[in-house]
């Protein structure tokens, strides 16, 4: 795509696409009734998380209903979702056995979340421009996710 200037984009928004991807584990049952120790997950998986939190911790005005354990790749301006996903899989795969063991021992489920944030603008004619990512996954990438027995969730937001 041409630059925003070439397209005559106006307004405060800059057209772009920010993506992030992360592995997460969660209680396999009712989040209100189950909890886990993120440090125990780290020991079992053998992978240092990029973010954790404990059940009962304050998160702004709310209190966390369950614990959280995440391993993510840095958020960035990216249009190729598969590239980001493959990067995350490269981090996770060496720890596949530990991840499966942690899920079994602690009663957890694991999956990958992809978050895509598309920023819009208007062209000189006032039409809205939104750049969208290429959400295309090859069979090889899907097999990698399946071998890890992970679910895949993709959230998309337009601003």
Coordinates of N, CA, C and O in Angstrom, one line a residue:
X1 N 0.8 -1.2 0.0 CA 0.0 0.0 0.0 C 0.9 1.2 0.0 O 1.9 1.3 0.6
X2 N 0.4 2.3 -0.6 CA 1.2 3.6 -0.6 C 1.1 4.1 0.8 O 0.4 3.8 1.6
X3 N 2.0 5.1 1.0 CA 2.0 5.8 2.3 C 0.7 6.6 2.5 O -0.1 6.8 1.6
X4 N 0.4 6.9 3.8 CA -0.8 7.6 4.2 C -0.8 8.9 3.4 O -1.9 9.4 3.0
X5 N 0.3 9.6 3.3 CA 0.4 10.9 2.6 C -0.1 10.7 1.1 O -0.8 11.5 0.6
X6 N 0.4 9.6 0.4 CA 0.1 9.4 -0.9 C -1.4 9.2 -1.1 O -2.0 9.5 -2.1
X7 N -2.1 8.5 -0.1 CA -3.5 8.2 -0.2 C -4.3 9.4 0.2 O -5.5 9.4 0.1
X8 N -3.7 10.5 0.7 CA -4.5 11.7 1.1 C -5.2 11.4 2.4 O -6.4 11.9 2.6
X9 N -4.7 10.7 3.3 CA -5.3 10.4 4.6 C -5.4 11.6 5.4 O -4.4 12.3 5.6
X10 N -6.5 11.9 6.0 CA -6.7 13.0 6.9 C -7.2 12.6 8.2 O -7.5 11.4 8.4
X11 N -7.2 13.5 9.2 CA -7.7 13.2 10.5 C -6.6 12.7 11.4 O -5.5 12.5 11.0
X12 N -6.9 12.5 12.7 CA -5.9 12.2 13.7 C -5.4 10.7 13.7 O -4.3 10.5 14.1
X13 N -6.2 9.8 13.1 CA -5.8 8.4 13.1 C -4.8 8.2 12.0 O -4.8 8.8 10.9
X14 N -3.8 7.3 12.2 CA -2.9 6.9 11.3 C -3.2 5.5 10.9 O -3.5 4.6 11.7
X15 N -3.3 5.2 9.6 CA -3.7 3.9 9.1 C -2.6 3.0 9.4 O -1.4 3.3 9.1
X16 N -2.9 1.8 10.0 CA -1.9 0.9 10.3 C -2.5 -0.4 10.9 O -3.7 -0.5 11.1
X17 N -1.6 -1.4 11.2 CA -2.1 -2.6 11.8 C -1.1 -3.1 12.8 O 0.0 -3.4 12.5
X18 N -1.5 -3.1 14.1 CA -0.7 -3.6 15.2 C -1.1 -4.9 15.6 O -2.3 -5.2 15.8
X19 N -0.2 -5.9 15.7 CA -0.6 -7.2 16.1 C 0.3 -7.7 17.3 O 1.5 -7.3 17.4
X20 N -0.3 -8.6 18.1 CA 0.5 -9.3 19.1 C -0.1 -10.7 19.2 O -1.2 -11.0 18.8
X21 N 0.8 -11.6 19.7 CA 0.4 -13.0 19.9 C 1.0 -13.5 21.1 O 2.1 -13.1 21.5
X22 N 0.2 -14.3 21.8 CA 0.7 -14.9 23.1 C 0.1 -16.2 23.4 O -1.1 -16.5 23.0
X23 N 0.9 -17.1 24.1 CA 0.4 -18.3 24.6 C -0.2 -18.0 26.0 O 0.4 -17.2 26.8
X24 N -1.3 -18.7 26.3 CA -1.9 -18.5 27.7 C -2.3 -19.8 28.2 O -2.7 -20.7 27.4
X25 N -2.3 -20.0 29.5 CA -2.9 -21.1 30.1 C -4.0 -20.6 31.1 O -3.9 -19.5 31.6
X26 N -5.0 -21.4 31.3 CA -6.2 -21.1 32.1 C -6.7 -22.3 32.7 O -6.5 -23.4 32.2
X27 N -7.4 -22.2 33.8 CA -8.1 -23.4 34.4 C -9.0 -24.0 33.4 O -9.7 -23.3 32.7
X28 N -9.0 -25.3 33.4 CA -9.9 -26.0 32.4 C -11.3 -26.0 32.8 O -12.2 -26.2 31.9
X29 N -11.7 -25.7 34.0 CA -13.0 -25.6 34.5 C -13.5 -24.2 34.8 O -13.0 -23.2 34.1
X30 N -14.4 -24.1 35.7 CA -14.9 -22.8 36.2 C -13.8 -21.9 36.7 O -13.2 -22.2 37.7
X31 N -13.6 -20.7 36.1 CA -12.6 -19.8 36.5 C -12.8 -19.3 37.9 O -11.9 -18.9 38.6
X32 N -14.1 -19.2 38.4 CA -14.4 -18.8 39.8 C -13.9 -19.8 40.8 O -13.6 -19.4 41.9
X33 N -13.9 -21.0 40.4 CA -13.6 -22.1 41.4 C -12.2 -22.6 41.4 O -11.8 -23.4 42.2
X34 N -11.5 -22.4 40.3 CA -10.1 -22.9 40.2 C -9.1 -21.9 40.1 O -9.3 -20.7 39.7
X35 N -7.9 -22.2 40.6 CA -6.8 -21.3 40.6 C -5.5 -22.1 40.4 O -5.5 -23.4 40.5
X36 N -4.4 -21.5 40.0 CA -3.2 -22.1 39.9 C -2.0 -21.2 40.2 O -2.2 -19.9 40.2
X37 N -0.9 -21.7 40.5 CA 0.3 -20.9 40.9 C 1.1 -20.7 39.6 O 1.7 -21.7 39.1
X38 N 1.2 -19.5 39.1 CA 2.0 -19.2 37.9 C 3.4 -19.7 38.0 O 4.0 -20.1 37.0
X39 N 4.0 -19.6 39.2 CA 5.4 -20.0 39.4 C 5.5 -21.5 39.2 O 6.5 -22.0 38.6
X40 N 4.5 -22.3 39.6 CA 4.5 -23.7 39.4 C 4.4 -24.0 37.9 O 5.1 -25.0 37.4
X41 N 3.6 -23.3 37.1 CA 3.5 -23.5 35.7 C 4.9 -23.2 35.1 O 5.3 -24.0 34.2
X42 N 5.5 -22.2 35.5 CA 6.9 -21.8 34.9 C 7.8 -23.0 35.2 O 8.6 -23.4 34.3
X43 N 7.8 -23.5 36.4 CA 8.7 -24.6 36.7 C 8.4 -25.9 35.8 O 9.3 -26.5 35.3
X44 N 7.2 -26.2 35.7 CA 6.8 -27.4 34.9 C 7.1 -27.2 33.4 O 7.5 -28.1 32.7
X45 N 6.7 -26.0 32.9 CA 6.9 -25.8 31.4 C 8.4 -25.6 31.1 O 8.9 -26.0 30.0
X46 N 9.1 -24.9 32.0 CA 10.5 -24.6 31.7 C 10.7 -23.4 30.8 O 11.7 -23.3 30.2
X47 N 9.7 -22.6 30.8 CA 9.7 -21.4 29.9 C 9.3 -20.2 30.8 O 8.3 -20.2 31.5
X48 N 10.2 -19.1 30.8 CA 9.9 -17.9 31.5 C 8.7 -17.2 30.9 O 8.8 -16.8 29.7
X49 N 7.7 -16.8 31.6 CA 6.6 -16.1 31.1 C 6.9 -14.6 30.9 O 7.8 -14.1 31.5
X50 N 6.2 -14.0 30.0 CA 6.4 -12.5 29.8 C 5.4 -11.7 30.7 O 5.7 -10.5 30.9
X51 N 4.4 -12.4 31.2 CA 3.5 -11.8 32.1 C 2.7 -12.8 33.0 O 2.4 -13.9 32.4
X52 N 2.5 -12.5 34.2 CA 1.7 -13.4 35.1 C 0.9 -12.5 36.0 O 1.2 -11.3 36.2
X53 N -0.2 -13.1 36.6 CA -0.9 -12.5 37.6 C -1.6 -13.6 38.5 O -1.7 -14.7 38.0
X54 N -1.9 -13.2 39.7 CA -2.5 -14.1 40.6 C -4.0 -13.8 40.9 O -4.4 -12.7 40.9
X55 N -4.8 -14.9 41.1 CA -6.2 -14.7 41.4 C -6.3 -13.8 42.7 O -5.5 -13.9 43.6
X56 N -7.2 -12.9 42.7 CA -7.4 -12.0 43.8 C -6.7 -10.7 43.7 O -6.9 -9.8 44.4
X57 N -5.7 -10.6 42.8 CA -5.0 -9.3 42.6 C -5.9 -8.3 42.0 O -6.7 -8.6 41.1
X58 N -5.6 -7.0 42.3 CA -6.4 -5.9 41.8 C -5.9 -5.6 40.3 O -4.7 -5.7 40.1
X59 N -6.8 -5.3 39.5 CA -6.5 -4.9 38.1 C -7.4 -3.7 37.8 O -8.5 -3.9 37.3
X60 N -6.9 -2.6 38.2 CA -7.7 -1.4 38.1 C -8.8 -1.5 39.1 O -8.6 -1.9 40.3
X61 N -10.1 -1.2 38.7 CA -11.2 -1.3 39.7 C -11.6 -2.8 40.0 O -12.4 -3.0 40.9
X62 N -11.2 -3.7 39.2 CA -11.6 -5.1 39.3 C -10.6 -6.0 40.1 O -9.4 -5.6 40.2
X63 N -11.1 -7.1 40.5 CA -10.2 -8.1 41.1 C -10.1 -9.3 40.1 O -11.2 -9.8 39.6
X64 N -8.9 -9.8 39.9 CA -8.8 -11.0 39.0 C -9.5 -12.2 39.5 O -9.3 -12.6 40.7
X65 N -10.3 -12.9 38.7 CA -11.0 -14.0 39.0 C -10.2 -15.3 39.0 O -10.6 -16.3 39.5
X66 N -9.1 -15.3 38.2 CA -8.3 -16.5 38.1 C -6.9 -16.0 37.9 O -6.6 -14.8 37.6
X67 N -5.9 -16.9 38.0 CA -4.5 -16.6 37.8 C -4.3 -16.6 36.3 O -5.1 -17.2 35.5
X68 N -3.2 -16.0 35.9 CA -2.8 -15.9 34.4 C -1.3 -16.2 34.2 O -0.5 -15.7 35.1
X69 N -1.0 -16.8 33.1 CA 0.4 -17.1 32.8 C 0.5 -16.9 31.3 O -0.3 -17.6 30.5
X70 N 1.4 -16.1 30.8 CA 1.4 -15.7 29.4 C 2.9 -15.7 28.9 O 3.8 -15.3 29.6
X71 N 3.1 -16.2 27.6 CA 4.3 -16.0 26.9 C 4.0 -15.4 25.6 O 3.2 -16.0 24.8
X72 N 4.5 -14.2 25.4 CA 4.2 -13.5 24.1 C 5.4 -13.0 23.3 O 6.5 -13.0 23.8
X73 N 5.1 -12.7 22.1 CA 6.1 -12.0 21.3 C 5.7 -10.5 21.3 O 4.5 -10.2 21.4
X74 N 6.7 -9.7 21.1 CA 6.4 -8.2 21.2 C 5.4 -7.7 20.2 O 5.3 -8.2 19.0
X75 N 4.5 -6.8 20.6 CA 3.5 -6.2 19.8 C 4.3 -5.4 18.8 O 5.3 -4.7 19.1
X76 N 3.8 -5.4 17.5 CA 4.4 -4.6 16.5 C 3.5 -4.3 15.3 O 2.5 -4.9 15.2
X77 N 3.9 -3.3 14.5 CA 3.2 -3.0 13.3 C 3.5 -4.1 12.3 O 4.7 -4.3 11.9
X78 N 2.5 -5.0 12.0 CA 2.7 -6.2 11.2 C 1.4 -6.5 10.5 O 0.3 -6.5 11.0
X79 N 1.5 -6.9 9.2 CA 0.4 -7.2 8.4 C 0.3 -8.7 8.2 O -0.7 -9.3 7.8
X80 N 1.4 -9.5 8.5 CA 1.4 -10.9 8.2 C 1.2 -11.6 9.5 O 2.2 -11.8 10.3
X81 N 0.0 -12.1 9.8 CA -0.3 -12.7 11.1 C 0.5 -14.0 11.2 O 0.9 -14.4 12.3
X82 N 0.6 -14.8 10.1 CA 1.3 -16.1 10.2 C 2.8 -15.9 10.7 O 3.3 -16.7 11.4
X83 N 3.4 -14.8 10.2 CA 4.8 -14.5 10.6 C 4.9 -14.4 12.1 O 5.8 -15.0 12.8
X84 N 4.0 -13.7 12.7 CA 4.0 -13.5 14.2 C 3.7 -14.8 14.9 O 4.3 -15.2 15.9
X85 N 2.7 -15.6 14.4 CA 2.4 -16.9 14.9 C 3.6 -17.9 14.9 O 3.9 -18.6 15.8
X86 N 4.3 -17.9 13.7 CA 5.4 -18.8 13.6 C 6.5 -18.4 14.6 O 7.2 -19.3 15.2
X87 N 6.7 -17.1 14.8 CA 7.7 -16.6 15.8 C 7.3 -17.1 17.2 O 8.2 -17.6 17.9
X88 N 6.1 -17.0 17.6 CA 5.7 -17.5 18.9 C 5.8 -19.0 19.0 O 6.3 -19.6 20.0
X89 N 5.5 -19.8 17.9 CA 5.6 -21.2 17.9 C 7.1 -21.6 18.1 O 7.4 -22.6 18.8
X90 N 8.0 -20.9 17.5 CA 9.4 -21.1 17.7 C 9.8 -21.1 19.1 O 10.7 -21.8 19.6
X91 N 9.2 -20.2 19.9 CA 9.5 -20.0 21.3 C 8.9 -21.2 22.1 O 9.5 -21.7 23.0
X92 N 7.7 -21.6 21.8 CA 6.9 -22.6 22.5 C 7.4 -24.0 22.3 O 7.5 -24.8 23.2
X93 N 7.6 -24.4 21.0 CA 7.9 -25.8 20.7 C 9.0 -26.5 21.5 O 8.8 -27.6 21.8
X94 N 10.1 -25.8 21.8 CA 11.1 -26.5 22.6 C 10.6 -26.9 24.0 O 11.2 -27.7 24.6
X95 N 9.5 -26.4 24.4 CA 8.9 -26.6 25.7 C 7.6 -27.4 25.7 O 6.8 -27.4 26.6
X96 N 7.3 -28.1 24.5 CA 6.1 -28.8 24.3 C 5.8 -29.8 25.4 O 4.7 -29.9 25.9
X97 N 6.8 -30.6 25.7 CA 6.6 -31.6 26.7 C 6.2 -31.1 28.1 O 5.3 -31.5 28.8
X98 N 7.0 -30.0 28.5 CA 6.7 -29.4 29.8 C 5.3 -28.7 29.8 O 4.6 -28.7 30.8
X99 N 4.9 -28.1 28.7 CA 3.6 -27.5 28.6 C 2.5 -28.5 28.7 O 1.5 -28.4 29.5
X100 N 2.6 -29.7 28.0 CA 1.6 -30.7 28.1 C 1.6 -31.3 29.5 O 0.5 -31.5 30.1
X101 N 2.7 -31.4 30.2 CA 2.8 -31.9 31.6 C 2.1 -31.0 32.5 O 1.3 -31.4 33.4
X102 N 2.3 -29.7 32.4 CA 1.7 -28.7 33.2 C 0.2 -28.7 33.1 O -0.5 -28.6 34.1
X103 N -0.3 -28.8 31.9 CA -1.7 -28.9 31.6 C -2.3 -30.1 32.3 O -3.4 -30.0 33.0
X104 N -1.7 -31.2 32.2 CA -2.2 -32.4 32.8 C -2.2 -32.4 34.4 O -3.2 -32.6 35.0
X105 N -1.0 -32.0 34.9 CA -0.9 -32.0 36.4 C -1.7 -30.9 37.0 O -2.3 -31.2 38.1
X106 N -1.8 -29.8 36.4 CA -2.6 -28.7 37.1 C -4.0 -28.5 36.6 O -4.7 -27.6 37.0
X107 N -4.4 -29.3 35.7 CA -5.8 -29.2 35.1 C -6.0 -27.9 34.4 O -7.0 -27.2 34.6
X108 N -5.1 -27.6 33.5 CA -5.1 -26.3 32.7 C -5.4 -26.7 31.2 O -5.2 -27.8 30.8
X109 N -5.8 -25.6 30.5 CA -5.9 -25.7 29.1 C -5.0 -24.6 28.5 O -4.8 -23.6 29.2
X110 N -4.5 -24.8 27.3 CA -3.6 -23.8 26.8 C -4.0 -23.4 25.4 O -4.6 -24.2 24.6
X111 N -3.7 -22.2 25.0 CA -4.0 -21.8 23.6 C -3.2 -20.5 23.3 O -2.5 -19.9 24.1
X112 N -3.4 -20.1 22.0 CA -2.8 -18.9 21.5 C -3.8 -17.9 21.2 O -4.8 -18.2 20.5
X113 N -3.6 -16.7 21.6 CA -4.4 -15.5 21.3 C -3.6 -14.7 20.3 O -2.5 -14.3 20.6
X114 N -4.3 -14.3 19.2 CA -3.7 -13.3 18.3 C -4.6 -12.1 18.4 O -5.8 -12.2 18.3
X115 N -4.1 -10.9 18.6 CA -4.8 -9.7 18.7 C -4.4 -8.7 17.6 O -3.2 -8.4 17.5
X116 N -5.3 -8.3 16.8 CA -5.1 -7.5 15.6 C -5.8 -6.2 15.8 O -7.0 -6.2 16.0
X117 N -5.1 -5.1 15.8 CA -5.7 -3.7 16.0 C -5.4 -3.0 14.7 O -4.3 -2.7 14.4
X118 N -6.5 -2.6 14.0 CA -6.4 -1.9 12.8 C -6.8 -0.5 13.0 O -7.9 -0.2 13.6
X119 N -6.0 0.5 12.6 CA -6.2 1.9 12.8 C -6.7 2.5 11.5 O -6.1 2.2 10.4
X120 N -7.8 3.2 11.5 CA -8.3 3.8 10.3 C -8.0 5.3 10.1 O -7.6 5.9 11.0
X121 N -8.3 5.8 9.0 CA -8.2 7.2 8.7 C -9.2 7.5 7.5 O -9.9 6.6 7.1
X122 N -9.2 8.7 7.1 CA -10.1 9.1 6.0 C -9.3 9.7 4.8 O -8.3 10.4 5.1
X123 N -9.7 9.4 3.6 CA -9.0 9.9 2.5 C -9.5 11.3 2.2 O -10.4 11.8 2.9
X124 N -9.0 12.0 1.2 CA -9.4 13.4 0.8 C -10.9 13.5 0.5 O -11.5 14.5 0.7
X125 N -11.5 12.4 0.0 CA -12.9 12.4 -0.3 C -13.8 12.1 0.9 O -15.0 12.1 0.9
X126 N -13.1 11.8 2.1 CA -13.9 11.5 3.3 C -14.2 10.1 3.5 O -14.9 9.7 4.5
X127 N -13.8 9.2 2.6 CA -14.0 7.8 2.7 C -13.1 7.2 3.8 O -11.9 7.6 3.9
X128 N -13.6 6.2 4.5 CA -12.8 5.6 5.5 C -11.8 4.6 4.9 O -12.2 3.8 4.1
X129 N -10.6 4.6 5.4 CA -9.6 3.7 4.9 C -9.2 2.8 6.1 O -8.9 3.3 7.2
X130 N -9.2 1.5 6.0 CA -8.8 0.6 7.0 C -7.9 -0.4 6.4 O -8.2 -1.0 5.4
X131 N -6.7 -0.5 6.9 CA -5.8 -1.5 6.4 C -6.0 -2.8 7.2 O -6.1 -2.8 8.4
X132 N -6.1 -3.9 6.5 CA -6.4 -5.2 7.1 C -5.2 -6.2 6.9 O -4.5 -6.1 5.9
X133 N -5.0 -7.0 7.9 CA -3.9 -8.0 7.8 C -4.2 -9.1 6.9 O -5.3 -9.4 6.6
X134 N -3.1 -9.8 6.5 CA -3.3 -11.1 5.8 C -3.4 -12.2 6.8 O -2.4 -12.6 7.4
X135 N -4.6 -12.6 7.1 CA -4.8 -13.7 8.0 C -4.9 -15.0 7.2 O -6.0 -15.5 6.9
X136 N -3.8 -15.5 6.9 CA -3.6 -16.7 6.1 C -2.7 -17.6 6.8 O -1.6 -17.2 7.1
X137 N -3.1 -18.9 7.1 CA -2.2 -19.8 7.8 C -2.0 -21.0 6.9 O -3.0 -21.6 6.3
X138 N -0.7 -21.4 6.7 CA -0.4 -22.5 5.9 C -0.8 -23.8 6.7 O -0.9 -23.8 7.9
X139 N -0.9 -24.9 6.0 CA -1.1 -26.2 6.6 C 0.0 -26.5 7.6 O -0.2 -27.1 8.7
X140 N 1.2 -26.2 7.2 CA 2.4 -26.5 8.1 C 2.2 -25.7 9.5 O 2.5 -26.3 10.5
X141 N 1.8 -24.5 9.4 CA 1.6 -23.7 10.7 C 0.4 -24.3 11.5 O 0.5 -24.4 12.7
X142 N -0.6 -24.7 10.8 CA -1.8 -25.2 11.5 C -1.4 -26.6 12.2 O -1.8 -26.9 13.3
X143 N -0.5 -27.4 11.5 CA -0.1 -28.6 12.1 C 0.8 -28.4 13.3 O 0.7 -29.1 14.3
X144 N 1.6 -27.3 13.3 CA 2.4 -27.0 14.5 C 1.5 -26.7 15.7 O 1.8 -27.1 16.8
X145 N 0.5 -25.9 15.4 CA -0.5 -25.6 16.5 C -1.2 -26.8 17.0 O -1.3 -27.1 18.2
X146 N -1.6 -27.7 16.1 CA -2.3 -28.9 16.4 C -1.4 -29.9 17.2 O -1.9 -30.5 18.2
X147 N -0.2 -30.0 16.8 CA 0.8 -30.9 17.5 C 0.9 -30.5 19.0 O 1.2 -31.3 19.8
X148 N 0.8 -29.2 19.3 CA 0.9 -28.7 20.6 C -0.4 -28.8 21.4 O -0.5 -28.4 22.5
X149 N -1.5 -29.2 20.7 CA -2.8 -29.4 21.2 C -3.3 -28.0 21.8 O -3.9 -28.0 22.9
X150 N -3.1 -27.0 21.0 CA -3.5 -25.6 21.5 C -4.7 -25.2 20.7 O -4.9 -25.5 19.5
X151 N -5.6 -24.4 21.3 CA -6.6 -23.7 20.6 C -6.0 -22.4 20.1 O -5.0 -21.9 20.5
X152 N -6.7 -21.8 19.1 CA -6.2 -20.5 18.5 C -7.4 -19.6 18.4 O -8.5 -19.9 17.9
X153 N -7.2 -18.4 19.0 CA -8.2 -17.4 19.0 C -7.7 -16.1 18.4 O -6.5 -15.8 18.6
X154 N -8.5 -15.4 17.6 CA -8.1 -14.2 16.9 C -9.1 -13.1 17.2 O -10.3 -13.3 16.8
X155 N -8.7 -12.1 17.9 CA -9.5 -10.9 18.2 C -9.1 -9.8 17.2 O -7.9 -9.5 17.1
X156 N -10.1 -9.1 16.6 CA -9.8 -8.0 15.7 C -10.6 -6.8 16.1 O -11.7 -6.9 16.5
X157 N -9.9 -5.7 16.2 CA -10.4 -4.4 16.6 C -10.1 -3.3 15.6 O -9.0 -3.3 15.0
X158 N -11.1 -2.5 15.2 CA -10.8 -1.4 14.3 C -11.1 -0.1 15.0 O -12.1 0.1 15.7
X159 N -10.1 0.8 14.9 CA -10.2 2.1 15.6 C -10.2 3.2 14.6 O -9.7 3.1 13.5

